[in-house]
Each structure stands twice: as structure tokens, then as C-alpha cells.
């Protein structure tokens, strides 16, 4: 498959480190050096689906397609206000998309997992045009009284439209199940029968262990995949790394021995937007005209699960 359109959308409200320091015992002096984040976009009066629809529409416009031209739709989302139906159906109803659709919850590597699913459908000859939308509001998962998590995340949506082609060169999906490393629990409706104790929690994260997992798997996944494609790291034009923490991105870059110019970032004013992170970065770079035909892009993402994934895509 190949990409023929990208789009992204961010909430209007941008929250700086200084603003958070007005209600929490933290500040720019800790957040910026430890994470590279100066501000993040946070949902206020928007609905998550507003952002998803905006990102998807921009991607369709760039592709020169209408909603009816899409024959398979994958939505990546960890949490939204809708338990059922899936966010894909909410977005589709707003846009007039009318084709089979699925929702996946693969956390931060969701865009790469979705690309792998789409590629499988293309190879099976089942589809001609696929829309992937990643829409996330992690700001609604964290406790805004927990300085160790709330400062890290930002909300947003990223989208891409794919058609038949041979530009996705390789994908690696990886899982090392450890559900306690990043987790959030919600209670379901009570019944007359449930006797066990249940409790909702905000997002909980074992930051240092996730940091180690992120760097180790990303360096390994990228190295393996680039070699599998018969390429060297020198032949990769752009390393599109999940924007979780600037120190993670730097450690991956150092692990691979690659200079910073080939690692585009937007973490400074976006924070970590989970699965939306990679497609938002992709769209921003694309709209800046950074990619030339034939450029090699390597995606790498890691997060809850623990899951990681990488992909090699020729532009
Ligand atoms: O999307 C993928 C999922 N997530 C990630 O990839 C995140 C991976 N992990 C990380 O990015 C880093 O581990 C964090 C940014 C979460 C934390 O950085 P760290 O260098 O590992 O710090 P730490 O958790 O070990 O905390 C060091 C200190 C602690 O104080 P004490 O116990 O040493 O006195 C924390 O209480 O920093 C304190 N701290 C803060 N201080 C001010 C933690 N958060 C803050 C804060 N402001 N926001």
C-alpha cells in the first residue's frame, strides 16, 4: 500500500508548564529537562470526535477522495466517552463513511498496528482505499493531581489514507505483556450479582521501566527491520519516533548512532498523544514538504501492553 493523504488536528487549548505549576508542585525546571515538553494541547470544550473528523477530512482532501470512496476504516483509540459503539462508528456517522470499520486499542503503537492490518487487507485483495484515524485524549485518563503523569500527555488526532501500492516495505509488531506497567481501571455498571471489590483509577505508570522498554525495543526493532529491508541506517531519511519523551528519542538516536537532523520532533509543544503521536508528526512533516519521493521513513512506537512496533515506508 502507499499513503495518498495525511491530516491532523489539535485541541485549541494549549497548556504550558508554567500554567500547570500554578496548581501542582512541578514546573518547567523539572518538566523540560526530563521530558523536552514545554506545553501540550488539551481538550476543553471539543469532543474527541471533532478532532478525529477534522484530521480525517484533511487526509481525504489531500487524497482527493470523498468519504464514500473509503472501503475500510480503522480507528485507533484507547479511551473515549463512548463505550459502544466504537469511535470509528461515531466518526463515520459524522462524515458519511459507510464501509466496514474496526476499532483497535493498541495504545501508542496503534498507528503501526493499524498499518499492518490495512496491509493484510490489501494483500488479500479485499480493499482499495483505507482510512486510518488515531484519536486520543490521554489528558482525560491521568489524574491532574499526579505530577508524574499529567505533565506528559497531550490530546489530538492524526489520519492517513492509503491505496494500493508497494511503499510499505516491512512491519514488525512486538508484545511483551506486562499490564501493570501502564494501566488504568474503570468500574462497570453494578449488578445484583457482582460481589468482588472494584475501583476506578487514573492512569498509573512505572515510568523508569517503560523508559527502558521503549529505548531497548525501539533500537532493536528499527535495527532488525532496516536490515530485513536490505538497507543500512544511513539510507533512512526520517526516523518517525513516538513522541513520548525527548530523552527517550535521544537515547534511541544514540543507540542507533544517528544524527539529530533525521529525527523530526514535535514533543516540545504537543506532549505524548499516544497512538495519535506518529500520524500527527507524519502530517506536520508532510505539510512542511519535508518528504521527497523515494525517501525512506522508519516509524517506531512503544507503550501500554507493553507493545511496540516499527515500520519501514518509502515515500
Ligand atoms: O507513551 C509511552 C508511555 N510512556 C513513556 O514512554 C514514559 C516513559 N518514562 C519517562 O518518560 C520517565 O520515566 C518520566 C518522565 C515518566 C519520569 O522521569 P524519571 O527521570 O524516570 O523520573 P522519576 O519517575 O524517577 O522521578 C524522579 C523524581 C521523583 O522524586 P524523588 O522520589 O526522587 O524525590 C519524582 O517524585 O522526580 C519527581 N517527579 C517530579 N518532580 C517535579 C516526577 N514527576 C515530577 C514532576 N515535577 N512533574
mmCIF file with all atom_site columns, C-alpha atoms in Angstrom, residues 15 20 44 88 125 133-134 137 140 174-175 179 186 201 205 207 227 236 244-245 250 283 306:
data_model
loop_
_atom_site.group_PDB
_atom_site.id
_atom_site.type_symbol
_atom_site.label_atom_id
_atom_site.label_alt_id
_atom_site.label_comp_id
_atom_site.label_asym_id
_atom_site.label_entity_id
_atom_site.label_seq_id
_atom_site.pdbx_PDB_ins_code
_atom_site.Cartn_x
_atom_site.Cartn_y
_atom_site.Cartn_z
_atom_site.occupancy
_atom_site.B_iso_or_equiv
_atom_site.pdbx_formal_charge
_atom_site.auth_seq_id
_atom_site.auth_comp_id
_atom_site.auth_asym_id
_atom_site.auth_atom_id
_atom_site.pdbx_PDB_model_num
ATOM 1  C CA . UNK A 1 15  ? -1.362  24.415 28.487 1.00 0.00 ? 15  UNK A CA 1
ATOM 2  C CA . UNK A 1 20  ? 0.475   23.592 35.474 1.00 0.00 ? 20  UNK A CA 1
ATOM 3  C CA . UNK A 1 44  ? -11.559 21.610 26.778 1.00 0.00 ? 44  UNK A CA 1
ATOM 4  C CA . UNK A 1 88  ? -14.986 4.555  14.313 1.00 0.00 ? 88  UNK A CA 1
ATOM 5  C CA . UNK A 1 125 ? -7.311  -8.142 -2.326 1.00 0.00 ? 125 UNK A CA 1
ATOM 6  C CA . UNK A 1 133 ? -7.573  7.623  12.167 1.00 0.00 ? 133 UNK A CA 1
ATOM 7  C CA . UNK A 1 134 ? -5.771  7.710  15.529 1.00 0.00 ? 134 UNK A CA 1
ATOM 8  C CA . UNK A 1 137 ? -7.398  12.154 24.803 1.00 0.00 ? 137 UNK A CA 1
ATOM 9  C CA . UNK A 1 140 ? -8.780  12.551 30.461 1.00 0.00 ? 140 UNK A CA 1
ATOM 10 C CA . UNK A 1 174 ? 6.087   -6.876 19.194 1.00 0.00 ? 174 UNK A CA 1
ATOM 11 C CA . UNK A 1 175 ? 4.424   -7.645 22.548 1.00 0.00 ? 175 UNK A CA 1
ATOM 12 C CA . UNK A 1 179 ? -0.268  -4.971 32.012 1.00 0.00 ? 179 UNK A CA 1
ATOM 13 C CA . UNK A 1 186 ? -12.689 1.646  35.268 1.00 0.00 ? 186 UNK A CA 1
ATOM 14 C CA . UNK A 1 201 ? -8.081  4.532  38.933 1.00 0.00 ? 201 UNK A CA 1
ATOM 15 C CA . UNK A 1 205 ? 2.717   4.202  35.039 1.00 0.00 ? 205 UNK A CA 1
ATOM 16 C CA . UNK A 1 207 ? 7.941   5.412  34.294 1.00 0.00 ? 207 UNK A CA 1
ATOM 17 C CA . UNK A 1 227 ? 18.392  -4.870 7.923  1.00 0.00 ? 227 UNK A CA 1
ATOM 18 C CA . UNK A 1 236 ? 16.957  6.053  6.237  1.00 0.00 ? 236 UNK A CA 1
ATOM 19 C CA . UNK A 1 244 ? 6.813   10.191 24.477 1.00 0.00 ? 244 UNK A CA 1
ATOM 20 C CA . UNK A 1 245 ? 9.864   11.883 25.953 1.00 0.00 ? 245 UNK A CA 1
ATOM 21 C CA . UNK A 1 250 ? 17.708  10.985 22.193 1.00 0.00 ? 250 UNK A CA 1
ATOM 22 C CA . UNK A 1 283 ? 1.185   15.045 8.747  1.00 0.00 ? 283 UNK A CA 1
ATOM 23 C CA . UNK A 1 306 ? 3.646   -3.496 26.775 1.00 0.00 ? 306 UNK A CA 1
#
